[in-house]
Short mmCIF file of C-alpha atoms and ligand atoms in Angstrom, two decimals:
data_model
loop_
_atom_site.label_atom_id
_atom_site.label_comp_id
_atom_site.label_asym_id
_atom_site.label_seq_id
_atom_site.Cartn_x
_atom_site.Cartn_y
_atom_site.Cartn_z
CA UNK A 1 73.05 87.56 99.37
CA UNK A 2 70.38 90.20 99.65
CA UNK A 3 70.55 93.85 98.58
CA UNK A 4 68.07 96.12 100.33
CA UNK A 5 68.27 99.67 98.94
CA UNK A 6 67.51 102.47 101.37
CA UNK A 7 65.15 105.15 100.10
CA UNK A 8 66.73 107.69 102.45
CA UNK A 9 68.60 109.19 99.50
CA UNK A 10 65.67 108.95 97.13
CA UNK A 11 63.50 111.93 96.13
CA UNK A 12 60.86 112.05 98.88
CA UNK A 13 58.53 114.04 96.62
CA UNK A 14 58.41 111.11 94.19
CA UNK A 15 58.66 108.03 96.40
CA UNK A 16 56.44 105.80 94.27
CA UNK A 17 58.58 106.39 91.20
CA UNK A 18 61.77 106.04 93.20
CA UNK A 19 60.94 102.59 94.57
CA UNK A 20 59.97 101.48 91.07
CA UNK A 21 63.54 102.22 89.96
CA UNK A 22 64.96 99.23 91.88
CA UNK A 23 62.96 96.17 90.76
CA UNK A 24 65.94 93.90 91.45
CA UNK A 25 65.96 94.79 95.16
CA UNK A 26 65.38 91.92 97.60
CA UNK A 27 63.53 94.36 99.85
CA UNK A 28 63.06 98.10 100.21
CA UNK A 29 64.84 99.42 103.31
CA UNK A 30 62.70 102.13 104.87
CA UNK A 31 64.47 104.42 107.38
CA UNK A 32 62.06 105.82 109.97
CA UNK A 33 63.69 108.55 112.09
CA UNK A 34 62.08 110.55 114.89
CA UNK A 35 64.54 113.39 115.59
CA UNK A 36 65.04 111.98 119.11
CA UNK A 37 66.85 108.66 118.78
CA UNK A 38 68.77 110.22 115.88
CA UNK A 39 69.19 113.90 114.95
CA UNK A 40 67.15 113.60 111.77
CA UNK A 41 63.48 113.28 110.87
CA UNK A 42 62.08 111.31 107.94
CA UNK A 43 58.55 109.87 107.98
CA UNK A 44 56.38 107.51 109.94
CA UNK A 45 53.49 105.10 109.73
CA UNK A 46 51.22 107.00 107.30
CA UNK A 47 53.95 107.07 104.65
CA UNK A 48 54.80 103.40 105.23
CA UNK A 49 51.11 102.52 104.84
CA UNK A 50 51.05 104.31 101.48
CA UNK A 51 54.25 102.56 100.39
CA UNK A 52 52.63 99.26 101.37
CA UNK A 53 49.72 100.04 99.08
CA UNK A 54 52.05 101.13 96.27
CA UNK A 55 54.29 98.06 95.99
CA UNK A 56 54.36 94.31 96.44
CA UNK A 57 58.08 94.48 97.24
CA UNK A 58 59.19 93.28 100.66
CA UNK A 59 59.32 96.20 103.10
CA UNK A 60 62.27 96.17 105.52
CA UNK A 61 61.53 98.83 108.13
CA UNK A 62 64.46 100.28 110.13
CA UNK A 63 63.10 102.17 113.12
CA UNK A 64 65.57 104.76 114.39
CA UNK A 65 63.13 105.95 117.02
CA UNK A 66 62.69 106.13 120.76
CA UNK A 67 60.02 103.98 122.39
CA UNK A 68 59.90 101.26 119.72
CA UNK A 69 57.96 99.11 122.23
CA UNK A 70 55.07 101.51 121.65
CA UNK A 71 55.40 102.20 117.94
CA UNK A 72 56.94 99.19 116.20
CA UNK A 73 54.02 96.72 116.24
CA UNK A 74 51.92 99.04 114.07
CA UNK A 75 54.47 98.73 111.25
CA UNK A 76 54.01 94.96 111.29
CA UNK A 77 50.24 95.43 111.32
CA UNK A 78 50.62 97.72 108.31
CA UNK A 79 52.03 94.78 106.38
CA UNK A 80 55.79 95.24 106.57
CA UNK A 81 57.49 91.86 106.25
CA UNK A 82 60.44 92.88 108.46
CA UNK A 83 60.56 95.40 111.31
CA UNK A 84 63.88 96.27 112.98
CA UNK A 85 64.17 98.25 116.20
CA UNK A 86 67.30 99.45 117.97
CA UNK A 87 68.37 97.51 121.04
CA UNK A 88 69.54 100.81 122.57
CA UNK A 89 65.98 102.16 122.45
CA UNK A 90 63.93 99.12 123.42
CA UNK A 91 62.64 98.69 126.97
CA UNK A 92 61.70 95.01 126.56
CA UNK A 93 63.30 93.58 123.41
CA UNK A 94 62.08 90.01 123.91
CA UNK A 95 58.49 91.09 124.38
CA UNK A 96 58.71 93.43 121.40
CA UNK A 97 60.27 90.79 119.13
CA UNK A 98 57.48 88.39 120.07
CA UNK A 99 54.86 91.05 119.31
CA UNK A 100 56.38 91.61 115.87
CA UNK A 101 56.46 87.90 115.08
CA UNK A 102 52.88 87.51 116.30
CA UNK A 103 51.89 90.12 113.74
CA UNK A 104 53.57 88.18 110.94
CA UNK A 105 56.79 90.18 110.56
CA UNK A 106 60.39 89.15 110.86
CA UNK A 107 61.73 90.69 114.07
CA UNK A 108 64.99 92.61 113.64
CA UNK A 109 67.34 94.07 116.23
CA UNK A 110 69.81 96.81 115.26
CA UNK A 111 73.07 97.55 117.06
CA UNK A 112 74.85 100.89 116.93
CA UNK A 113 78.63 100.83 116.39
CA UNK A 114 79.33 101.00 120.14
CA UNK A 115 76.86 98.27 121.13
CA UNK A 116 78.42 94.79 121.45
CA UNK A 117 76.91 91.66 119.95
CA UNK A 118 77.11 90.08 123.41
CA UNK A 119 74.12 92.25 124.33
CA UNK A 120 71.86 90.02 122.20
CA UNK A 121 73.58 86.66 122.76
CA UNK A 122 70.88 85.43 125.10
CA UNK A 123 67.92 86.52 122.97
CA UNK A 124 69.08 85.44 119.53
CA UNK A 125 66.42 82.72 119.38
CA UNK A 126 63.79 85.44 119.49
CA UNK A 127 64.90 87.36 116.42
CA UNK A 128 65.05 86.94 112.65
CA UNK A 129 67.50 89.68 111.66
CA UNK A 130 70.54 91.32 113.24
CA UNK A 131 71.38 94.74 111.81
CA UNK A 132 74.93 95.89 112.45
CA UNK A 133 75.25 99.64 111.86
CA UNK A 134 78.45 100.49 110.02
CA UNK A 135 77.92 104.22 110.60
CA UNK A 136 76.33 106.12 113.44
CA UNK A 137 72.65 106.15 112.47
CA UNK A 138 70.90 109.25 111.24
CA UNK A 139 72.20 110.17 107.82
CA UNK A 140 73.05 108.66 104.46
CA UNK A 141 76.35 109.17 102.73
CA UNK A 142 78.65 108.65 105.73
CA UNK A 143 81.96 106.80 105.61
CA UNK A 144 81.97 103.07 106.38
CA UNK A 145 83.34 102.19 109.84
CA UNK A 146 85.71 99.23 109.54
CA UNK A 147 85.77 98.94 113.32
CA UNK A 148 82.43 97.11 113.24
CA UNK A 149 83.73 94.19 111.16
CA UNK A 150 84.86 92.10 114.14
CA UNK A 151 81.36 92.52 115.52
CA UNK A 152 79.88 91.21 112.28
CA UNK A 153 82.10 88.15 112.60
CA UNK A 154 80.94 87.71 116.20
CA UNK A 155 77.32 87.94 115.08
CA UNK A 156 77.97 85.31 112.41
CA UNK A 157 79.37 82.93 115.04
CA UNK A 158 76.32 83.58 117.20
CA UNK A 159 73.91 82.87 114.32
CA UNK A 160 75.59 79.70 113.11
CA UNK A 161 73.24 78.03 110.62
CA UNK A 162 70.03 79.58 111.95
CA UNK A 163 67.66 81.45 109.62
CA UNK A 164 68.67 84.86 110.90
CA UNK A 165 69.64 87.53 108.39
CA UNK A 166 72.87 89.38 109.16
CA UNK A 167 72.42 92.85 107.71
CA UNK A 168 74.83 95.76 107.52
CA UNK A 169 73.81 99.38 107.03
CA UNK A 170 75.94 102.43 106.38
CA UNK A 171 78.56 103.16 103.76
CA UNK A 172 77.90 99.95 101.81
CA UNK A 173 79.19 100.34 98.25
CA UNK A 174 81.30 98.57 95.66
CA UNK A 175 84.43 99.47 97.65
CA UNK A 176 83.20 98.06 100.99
CA UNK A 177 80.78 95.19 100.38
CA UNK A 178 83.40 92.48 99.92
CA UNK A 179 84.95 92.96 103.36
CA UNK A 180 81.44 92.73 104.81
CA UNK A 181 80.93 89.39 103.07
CA UNK A 182 84.27 88.23 104.43
CA UNK A 183 83.06 89.08 107.95
CA UNK A 184 79.90 87.02 107.45
CA UNK A 185 77.14 89.46 106.46
CA UNK A 186 74.49 88.29 103.98
CA UNK A 187 72.13 91.29 103.69
CA UNK A 188 73.23 94.76 102.65
CA UNK A 189 71.57 98.16 102.88
CA UNK A 190 72.83 100.63 100.29
CA UNK A 191 71.44 104.14 100.17
CA UNK A 192 73.62 106.67 98.43
CA UNK A 193 75.47 103.99 96.44
CA UNK A 194 72.20 102.99 94.79
CA UNK A 195 70.27 106.23 94.55
CA UNK A 196 73.21 108.35 93.46
CA UNK A 197 74.06 105.86 90.70
CA UNK A 198 73.08 106.69 87.13
CA UNK A 199 71.25 103.35 86.99
CA UNK A 200 70.09 102.40 90.51
CA UNK A 201 68.87 98.94 89.54
CA UNK A 202 72.14 98.12 87.80
CA UNK A 203 73.94 99.06 91.03
CA UNK A 204 71.70 96.71 93.02
CA UNK A 205 72.64 93.88 90.65
CA UNK A 206 76.31 94.89 90.70
CA UNK A 207 76.47 94.86 94.51
CA UNK A 208 74.75 91.46 94.65
CA UNK A 209 77.14 90.04 92.05
CA UNK A 210 80.14 91.31 94.02
CA UNK A 211 78.81 89.81 97.23
CA UNK A 212 77.94 86.47 95.68
CA UNK A 213 81.30 86.17 93.96
CA UNK A 214 83.07 86.95 97.20
CA UNK A 215 81.02 84.42 99.16
CA UNK A 216 82.09 81.52 96.92
C1 LIG B 1 71.47 105.64 108.17
C2 LIG B 1 70.39 104.75 107.59
C3 LIG B 1 70.83 104.08 106.37
C4 LIG B 1 71.22 105.02 105.23
C5 LIG B 1 72.39 104.41 104.58
O1 LIG B 1 71.25 105.89 109.49
O2 LIG B 1 69.99 103.76 108.50
O3 LIG B 1 69.92 103.09 105.94
O4 LIG B 1 70.22 105.20 104.29
O5 LIG B 1 72.89 105.30 103.65
P1 LIG B 1 74.30 105.06 102.95
O6 LIG B 1 74.20 103.75 102.21
O7 LIG B 1 74.43 106.23 102.05
O8 LIG B 1 75.34 105.01 104.03
ZN1 LIG B 2 68.82 102.04 107.70
#
């Protein structure tokens, strides 16, 4: 069970200090938004390059951008260990996944709530992470969408025993993580739950403990 805190709800004026507050994280989830694929704008490659220089933590990049075929490989070249693009935005997902792997990154594919898992059934051998959005992407602090849980279960059946991480993102908190484990997820983004907690690192450990206990 992996907990990957999203810095979307961190203080962007103090990012270095903010990422240092979650040493127990399995990876730092970095939400890149372009104001086109989603109606919000965060940061891009220059900030990710500075984060890369600032930490040895695994960087898990979530690209909520148009034209990922053009922009995603540079995040792998910058040293991110995992780069996830949205299936809805990719022109050639197989080619892009291969380009990410060739640059040493895990290749992730994200699915919006309305996108079925069947859309990636034939390309699952090309990817290392499936991200199931449990909110519409663009903002932190939204309510968890239970309607995606059957899709998580479908993704788990598709993955079987392969080394493909099954990540969920959106509304993950103490109240929702156990039903995600039940559906088969093993990797959890938590933004507001972690960064609005009094002790963010304690919340990372709490969420992991809940998930691991539920998985037994
Ligand atoms: C939303 C982002 C998420 C966001 C999650 O589009 O992809 O990673 O930070 O925030 P919470 O955990 O608050 O839903
Ligand atoms: Zn995200």
